[in-house]
Amino acid sequence: MSFTTRPTLTGTYGMVSSTHWIASQSAMRTLELGGNAYDAAVTAGFVLHVVEPHLNGPGGDLPAIVAGPGRSPQVLCGQGPAPVGATPEHFDEAGLSMVPGSGMLAAAVPGAFDAWMLLLRDHGTMTPREVLAPAEHYARHGHPLLAVVSTTVQRVQQLFEQDWPSSAQVWLRGGAAPTPGALFRNPAWADTLAALVRDGEAGGGAREVQIEGVRRAWSQGFVAEAVDRAARRPHRHSGGQLLPGVITGADLAAYRATWEDPVTLDWHGHTVAKTGPWGQGPGLLQVLAMLDALGTAGGSTAGGDVGPDDTEGMHRIAEAWKLAMADREAWLGDSGSAPVDVAALLDPAYVAQRATLIGAEADRTLRPGSPDGRPPKIAVLATSQVEHPVDATVGEPTVSRDGSTRGDTCHVDVVDRWGNMVSATPSGGWLQSSPVVPELGFPLGSRLQMMWLEPGLPSSLVPGRRPRTTLTPTLVLRDGEPVLACGSPGGDQQDQWQSLFLLRHLAGGWGLQEAIDAPMFHTTSFPGSFYPRGSEPGVLVVEERIGEAAIDELRRRGHDVQVQGPWTLGRMCAVARDPGTGLLSAGANPRGMQGYAVGR
């Protein structure tokens, strides 16, 4: 067993792992009060809006996968669609060749809030007041501000002061960014939460009736009205344009989160469940299947297999991800008039054929396949070298060369003593994504930046269609029972890091914390999902802990290896349950020093 930074937690009552310790403990409080995993996940989700506002917000997005004993897994889709007015023609008239990386023109219909309420209604046991109480408390009375939040505000301070005054009112009180570690309050968001609860309770009735009242207040009441007003005001977008948004209250009124069936792969005695092709989840399943075709398993060379902890395995994994991401660009999305059959992407014969493209040397080209016989189509700008203006508000993503982020994502996993399990990856609506809606205390998201203005692609901008998202929770079953929930922030890297974790944990037998702590790596040799949608052919980003010998060998194979600090890549969370014994376990990422697991 290799070194671990902390133990894998074990117990029998409940486990939570998330990207912030306050969210984890707030969810555990819900379990202690008698709530189930779904109640606890909703509690954590709303606390994450407050304590990680640079990573997610109520105006953002939420995919989740849930399951319980004797119940098939379900995907919760809280990815809102493009507004009715978000047409390619509108962007063309504004002189834009791409959707901006920030500002209300990039706003999809907010999906996170309604999705959390749908989860609470259909699977929870508590009332809106009970699950929202911790979030309202921290918004009203304060929470110790993360240093990275302060840094994020400093980075966009000039923008807030000059162009986004409603954001300055929240984040620049006294004319400066809030101090790291100081108590930070957002009374406008606290008041919004309180008003939503009051509106839900106004008509009386059962818990479900209250939840529907809260949903109406959001989508058809004062929240929708405030969003409509805010979007009419011109404001600065990435690239410098001064433009109003197109989202309306009617767009919010027309939206409802949905339940869907997952896409699954049977792998090493388990069933791995992911979102549909509106997310990048099918790519993870493709990679696992390709690696099996090549004999690449978890963390061991026994029996002739190679794994993610030797150079041959690293090379194969990186090359498999290049192929999967090329297929993502050509085939995944919600906008295609003739969408690909995901079963064709995972067909063993197709996967085996794709695996034969992996040679001994690193490839630097974009090589999508033809899973159903049609020629793949890639956006023109995806392979061009056009320079686009970028400012400090841009993007989610990713991880810079020093391991820092400009905005990212959250994650939470929960399992309860009854065996209910949730994997959720909330994101979007970052404090730097668009101006704060002044009456509400939060901004909208910028997920439309992931859609192309070029028509005829699976991820083209089409009103009413969902942007293809990088948000990608994972839930694993064995013999039909949920046994593992996991996920990670990290934009395009989320599933890459998860593949390493799954190879080590499920195929290699490593413990949860051991697999989380192990050195991570990823490739950026494909078109990025976030404005300005760049690609870095041949680049392989690695934590220096993989060792000089491995780095030298990967370079010899043709990889452009970019070495990062020892603890900079991958931010996994995970909880697990053994159905035979009822033993629960959890682990959390030590990188960044804010993700924690709790449980007993």
Coordinates of C-alpha atoms in Angstrom, one line a residue, residues 49-408:
H49 CA -23.4 27.8 -3.3
V50 CA -22.4 29.9 -0.3
V51 CA -18.9 28.7 0.6
E52 CA -17.6 28.0 -2.9
P53 CA -19.2 30.9 -4.9
H54 CA -16.2 31.0 -7.3
L55 CA -17.0 27.3 -8.2
N56 CA -20.8 27.1 -8.4
G57 CA -24.0 29.0 -7.6
P58 CA -27.8 28.7 -7.8
G59 CA -27.8 30.2 -11.3
G60 CA -25.6 27.3 -12.5
D61 CA -26.0 23.7 -13.5
L62 CA -26.3 20.3 -11.8
P63 CA -26.0 16.7 -13.1
A64 CA -26.4 14.0 -10.5
I65 CA -26.7 10.2 -10.5
V66 CA -28.7 8.5 -7.7
A67 CA -29.7 5.0 -6.7
G68 CA -30.9 3.0 -3.8
P69 CA -31.3 -0.6 -2.7
G70 CA -33.5 -2.4 -5.2
R71 CA -33.9 0.8 -7.4
S72 CA -32.2 1.3 -10.7
P73 CA -29.9 4.3 -11.1
Q74 CA -31.3 7.6 -12.3
V75 CA -29.7 10.6 -13.8
L76 CA -30.9 14.0 -12.6
C77 CA -30.5 16.5 -15.4
G78 CA -30.2 20.0 -14.0
Q79 CA -28.5 21.3 -17.2
G80 CA -30.6 24.2 -18.4
P81 CA -31.1 24.8 -22.2
A82 CA -30.2 27.8 -24.3
P83 CA -32.8 30.6 -24.0
V84 CA -35.3 31.2 -26.8
G85 CA -33.5 34.3 -27.8
A86 CA -30.0 32.7 -27.9
T87 CA -29.8 32.2 -31.7
P88 CA -26.7 32.1 -33.8
E89 CA -28.1 35.0 -35.8
H90 CA -28.3 37.2 -32.6
F91 CA -24.6 36.5 -31.9
D92 CA -23.7 37.2 -35.5
E93 CA -25.5 40.5 -35.4
A94 CA -23.5 41.4 -32.3
G95 CA -20.3 40.7 -34.3
L96 CA -19.4 37.5 -32.3
S97 CA -17.9 34.4 -33.8
M98 CA -18.0 32.5 -30.5
V99 CA -20.2 32.6 -27.4
P100 CA -18.5 34.8 -24.9
G101 CA -16.8 33.2 -21.9
S102 CA -18.6 35.5 -19.4
G103 CA -21.6 37.7 -19.2
M104 CA -25.4 37.2 -19.5
L105 CA -25.2 36.4 -23.2
A106 CA -23.5 33.2 -22.2
A107 CA -26.2 32.2 -19.7
A108 CA -28.1 29.0 -20.2
V109 CA -31.4 28.7 -18.3
P110 CA -30.4 28.1 -14.6
G111 CA -30.8 24.4 -13.8
A112 CA -29.2 23.8 -10.5
F113 CA -31.9 25.2 -8.2
D114 CA -34.8 23.3 -9.8
A115 CA -32.8 20.1 -10.0
W116 CA -32.0 20.1 -6.3
M117 CA -35.7 20.7 -5.5
L118 CA -36.7 17.9 -7.8
L119 CA -34.3 15.5 -6.0
L120 CA -35.8 16.7 -2.6
R121 CA -39.4 16.2 -3.8
D122 CA -39.0 12.7 -5.4
H123 CA -36.5 11.1 -3.1
G124 CA -36.0 13.2 0.0
T125 CA -38.0 13.3 3.3
M126 CA -37.4 16.8 4.6
T127 CA -39.0 20.2 3.9
P128 CA -37.3 23.1 2.0
R129 CA -36.9 25.0 5.3
E130 CA -35.0 22.1 6.9
V131 CA -32.6 21.5 4.1
L132 CA -32.0 25.2 3.2
A133 CA -31.4 26.3 6.8
P134 CA -27.6 25.7 6.8
A135 CA -27.2 27.6 3.6
E136 CA -29.3 30.5 4.8
H137 CA -27.3 30.5 8.1
Y138 CA -23.9 30.8 6.4
A139 CA -25.1 33.4 3.9
R140 CA -26.7 35.6 6.7
H141 CA -24.2 35.1 9.5
G142 CA -21.1 34.5 7.6
H143 CA -18.5 31.8 6.8
P144 CA -14.7 31.9 6.8
L145 CA -13.8 33.0 3.2
L146 CA -11.5 30.8 1.3
A147 CA -8.2 32.4 0.2
V148 CA -8.9 31.4 -3.4
V149 CA -12.2 33.3 -3.3
S150 CA -10.4 36.4 -2.2
T151 CA -7.9 35.9 -5.0
T152 CA -10.7 35.4 -7.6
V153 CA -12.3 38.7 -6.5
Q154 CA -9.0 40.5 -6.7
R155 CA -8.5 39.2 -10.2
V156 CA -11.8 40.7 -11.4
Q157 CA -11.9 43.8 -9.1
Q158 CA -11.4 46.3 -11.9
L159 CA -14.2 44.7 -14.0
F160 CA -16.5 44.8 -11.0
E161 CA -15.7 48.5 -10.2
Q162 CA -16.0 49.7 -13.8
D163 CA -18.6 47.5 -15.4
W164 CA -20.4 45.2 -12.9
P165 CA -21.5 47.4 -10.0
S166 CA -24.0 44.9 -8.7
S167 CA -21.1 42.4 -8.2
A168 CA -19.0 45.2 -6.6
Q169 CA -21.8 45.7 -4.0
V170 CA -21.5 42.1 -2.9
W171 CA -17.8 41.5 -3.3
L172 CA -16.0 44.8 -2.9
R173 CA -17.5 46.3 0.3
G174 CA -15.3 49.0 1.5
G175 CA -13.6 49.1 -2.0
A176 CA -11.5 46.0 -1.6
A177 CA -11.7 42.3 -2.0
P178 CA -12.7 40.4 1.2
T179 CA -9.8 39.2 3.4
P180 CA -9.0 35.5 3.3
G181 CA -10.4 33.8 6.5
A182 CA -12.6 36.7 7.4
L183 CA -16.3 36.1 7.9
F184 CA -18.1 36.8 4.7
R185 CA -21.9 37.4 4.5
N186 CA -24.3 37.6 1.5
P187 CA -27.5 38.9 3.0
A188 CA -29.2 39.3 -0.4
W189 CA -28.9 35.6 -1.0
A190 CA -30.0 34.8 2.5
D191 CA -33.1 36.9 2.0
T192 CA -33.8 35.2 -1.3
L193 CA -33.6 31.8 0.4
A194 CA -35.9 32.9 3.2
A195 CA -38.4 34.4 0.7
L196 CA -38.4 31.2 -1.3
V197 CA -39.2 29.1 1.8
R198 CA -41.9 31.5 2.8
D199 CA -43.5 31.4 -0.6
G200 CA -43.4 27.6 -0.5
E201 CA -45.1 27.5 2.9
A202 CA -47.7 30.2 2.2
G203 CA -50.3 27.8 0.8
G204 CA -49.7 25.2 3.6
G205 CA -49.9 21.6 2.6
A206 CA -47.6 18.6 2.6
R207 CA -43.9 18.7 2.0
E208 CA -44.3 18.0 -1.7
V209 CA -46.7 20.9 -2.0
Q210 CA -44.2 23.2 -0.3
I211 CA -41.5 22.1 -2.7
E212 CA -43.7 22.9 -5.7
G213 CA -44.4 26.3 -4.2
V214 CA -40.7 27.0 -3.9
R215 CA -40.1 25.9 -7.5
R216 CA -42.9 28.3 -8.7
A217 CA -41.5 31.2 -6.8
W218 CA -38.1 30.5 -8.5
S219 CA -39.3 30.0 -12.1
Q220 CA -42.5 32.1 -12.2
G221 CA -42.2 34.5 -9.3
F222 CA -39.8 37.1 -7.9
V223 CA -36.6 35.2 -8.9
A224 CA -37.6 35.0 -12.6
E225 CA -38.8 38.6 -12.6
A226 CA -35.4 39.8 -11.2
V227 CA -33.5 37.8 -13.7
D228 CA -35.6 39.2 -16.5
R229 CA -34.8 42.8 -15.4
A230 CA -31.1 42.2 -14.9
A231 CA -30.7 40.6 -18.3
R232 CA -32.0 43.7 -20.1
R233 CA -29.1 45.9 -18.8
P234 CA -26.1 46.1 -21.1
H235 CA -22.9 45.0 -19.4
R236 CA -19.3 44.0 -20.3
H237 CA -18.7 40.6 -21.7
S238 CA -15.4 38.7 -22.2
G239 CA -13.8 40.3 -25.2
G240 CA -15.0 43.8 -24.2
Q241 CA -18.4 44.0 -25.8
L242 CA -21.1 46.0 -24.0
L243 CA -24.3 44.0 -24.6
P244 CA -27.5 42.9 -22.8
G245 CA -28.4 39.3 -22.3
V246 CA -31.3 37.4 -24.0
I247 CA -32.5 35.3 -21.1
T248 CA -36.1 36.1 -20.0
G249 CA -38.4 35.2 -17.2
A250 CA -40.4 33.1 -19.7
D251 CA -37.3 31.0 -20.2
L252 CA -37.2 30.2 -16.5
A253 CA -40.9 29.5 -16.4
A254 CA -40.6 27.0 -19.2
Y255 CA -37.8 25.0 -17.6
R256 CA -38.1 21.9 -15.4
A257 CA -35.3 19.6 -14.4
T258 CA -35.7 16.0 -15.5
W259 CA -35.0 12.3 -14.7
E260 CA -33.2 10.2 -17.3
D261 CA -31.8 6.7 -17.6
P262 CA -28.0 6.6 -17.4
V263 CA -25.5 5.3 -20.0
T264 CA -23.8 2.2 -18.5
L265 CA -20.8 -0.1 -19.0
D266 CA -20.3 -3.5 -17.4
W267 CA -16.6 -3.4 -16.3
H268 CA -14.6 -5.6 -14.0
G269 CA -17.6 -7.0 -12.3
H270 CA -19.3 -3.6 -11.9
T271 CA -21.7 -1.4 -13.8
V272 CA -20.4 2.1 -14.3
A273 CA -23.3 4.7 -14.8
K274 CA -22.8 8.0 -16.4
T275 CA -24.9 10.8 -17.9
G276 CA -26.1 10.7 -21.5
P277 CA -24.4 12.4 -24.5
W278 CA -25.4 15.9 -23.3
G279 CA -22.5 15.3 -20.9
Q280 CA -19.0 14.0 -21.5
G281 CA -19.7 10.9 -19.4
P282 CA -19.8 8.4 -22.3
G283 CA -16.2 9.2 -23.0
L284 CA -15.1 7.7 -19.7
L285 CA -16.9 4.5 -20.6
Q286 CA -15.2 4.5 -24.0
V287 CA -11.8 4.8 -22.4
L288 CA -12.4 2.1 -19.8
A289 CA -13.5 -0.2 -22.7
M290 CA -10.5 0.7 -24.9
L291 CA -8.1 0.1 -22.0
D292 CA -9.6 -3.3 -21.4
A293 CA -9.1 -4.1 -25.1
L294 CA -5.4 -3.2 -24.6
G295 CA -5.0 -5.1 -21.3
T296 CA -4.6 -2.0 -19.2
A297 CA -5.8 -2.6 -15.6
G298 CA -5.3 -0.9 -12.3
G299 CA -1.9 -0.2 -10.8
S300 CA -0.2 -3.5 -11.4
T301 CA 1.8 -5.3 -14.0
A302 CA 0.8 -8.7 -12.7
G303 CA -0.4 -11.1 -15.4
G304 CA 0.9 -9.0 -18.2
D305 CA -1.5 -6.1 -17.6
V306 CA -0.2 -2.6 -17.3
G307 CA -1.8 0.2 -15.3
P308 CA -1.8 4.0 -14.5
D309 CA 1.3 3.8 -12.4
D310 CA 3.8 2.7 -15.1
T311 CA 4.8 4.5 -18.2
E312 CA 3.2 2.1 -20.7
G313 CA -0.1 2.5 -18.9
M314 CA 0.2 6.3 -18.7
H315 CA 0.8 6.4 -22.4
R316 CA -2.1 4.2 -23.3
I317 CA -4.5 6.1 -21.0
A318 CA -3.5 9.4 -22.5
E319 CA -3.8 8.2 -26.0
A320 CA -7.2 6.6 -25.3
W321 CA -8.4 9.9 -23.9
K322 CA -7.3 11.7 -27.1
L323 CA -9.5 9.3 -29.1
A324 CA -12.5 9.6 -26.7
M325 CA -12.3 13.4 -26.7
A326 CA -12.2 13.4 -30.5
D327 CA -15.4 11.4 -30.5
R328 CA -16.8 13.8 -27.9
E329 CA -16.2 16.7 -30.2
A330 CA -17.7 14.9 -33.2
W331 CA -20.6 13.1 -31.7
L332 CA -21.6 14.2 -28.2
G333 CA -24.2 17.0 -27.6
D334 CA -27.9 17.7 -27.5
S335 CA -28.2 19.7 -30.8
G336 CA -27.7 17.1 -33.5
S337 CA -30.6 16.5 -35.9
A338 CA -29.5 12.9 -36.2
P339 CA -27.8 12.1 -32.8
V340 CA -25.4 9.3 -32.5
D341 CA -26.5 6.1 -30.8
V342 CA -24.4 5.9 -27.7
A343 CA -24.6 2.1 -27.9
A344 CA -22.6 2.5 -31.2
L345 CA -19.9 4.5 -29.4
L346 CA -19.6 1.7 -26.8
D347 CA -20.0 -1.3 -29.3
P348 CA -17.1 -3.7 -28.5
A349 CA -16.1 -3.9 -32.2
Y350 CA -16.0 -0.1 -32.5
V351 CA -14.1 0.3 -29.2
A352 CA -11.6 -2.4 -30.2
Q353 CA -11.0 -0.8 -33.6
R354 CA -10.4 2.6 -31.9
A355 CA -7.9 0.9 -29.5
T356 CA -5.8 -0.3 -32.5
L357 CA -5.1 3.3 -33.2
I358 CA -3.0 3.6 -30.1
G359 CA 0.6 3.1 -31.0
A360 CA 4.0 3.3 -29.3
E361 CA 4.3 7.1 -29.9
A362 CA 2.2 10.0 -28.8
D363 CA -0.3 11.2 -31.4
R364 CA -0.8 14.9 -31.9
T365 CA -3.9 14.8 -34.2
L366 CA -7.6 14.9 -33.7
R367 CA -9.0 11.5 -34.8
P368 CA -12.7 11.1 -34.4
G369 CA -14.3 7.8 -35.5
S370 CA -17.4 6.8 -37.4
P371 CA -19.4 4.7 -34.9
D372 CA -22.5 4.5 -37.1
G373 CA -20.8 4.8 -40.5
R374 CA -21.4 8.5 -40.9
P375 CA -18.4 10.8 -41.4
P376 CA -17.6 12.8 -38.3
K377 CA -18.0 16.6 -38.3
I378 CA -15.8 18.9 -36.2
A379 CA -16.3 22.6 -35.7
V380 CA -14.1 24.7 -37.9
L381 CA -12.9 26.8 -35.0
A382 CA -12.1 23.6 -33.0
T383 CA -9.1 23.0 -35.2
S384 CA -8.2 26.6 -36.1
Q385 CA -5.6 28.8 -34.5
V386 CA -7.8 31.9 -34.4
E387 CA -6.9 34.2 -31.5
H388 CA -9.8 35.4 -29.4
P389 CA -9.8 38.1 -26.7
V390 CA -9.7 36.7 -23.2
D391 CA -10.2 38.4 -19.9
A392 CA -10.0 37.4 -16.2
T393 CA -13.7 36.3 -16.1
V394 CA -13.3 33.6 -18.7
G395 CA -13.8 30.1 -18.2
E396 CA -14.1 27.3 -15.9
P397 CA -11.4 25.5 -15.9
T398 CA -9.2 24.0 -15.7
V399 CA -6.1 23.9 -14.0
S400 CA -3.3 26.3 -14.9
R401 CA 0.3 25.2 -15.1
D402 CA 0.9 26.0 -11.5
G403 CA -2.2 24.1 -10.4
S404 CA -4.3 27.2 -9.7
T405 CA -7.8 27.5 -11.1
R406 CA -9.8 30.5 -12.4
G407 CA -13.2 29.0 -11.6
D408 CA -14.2 25.5 -11.5

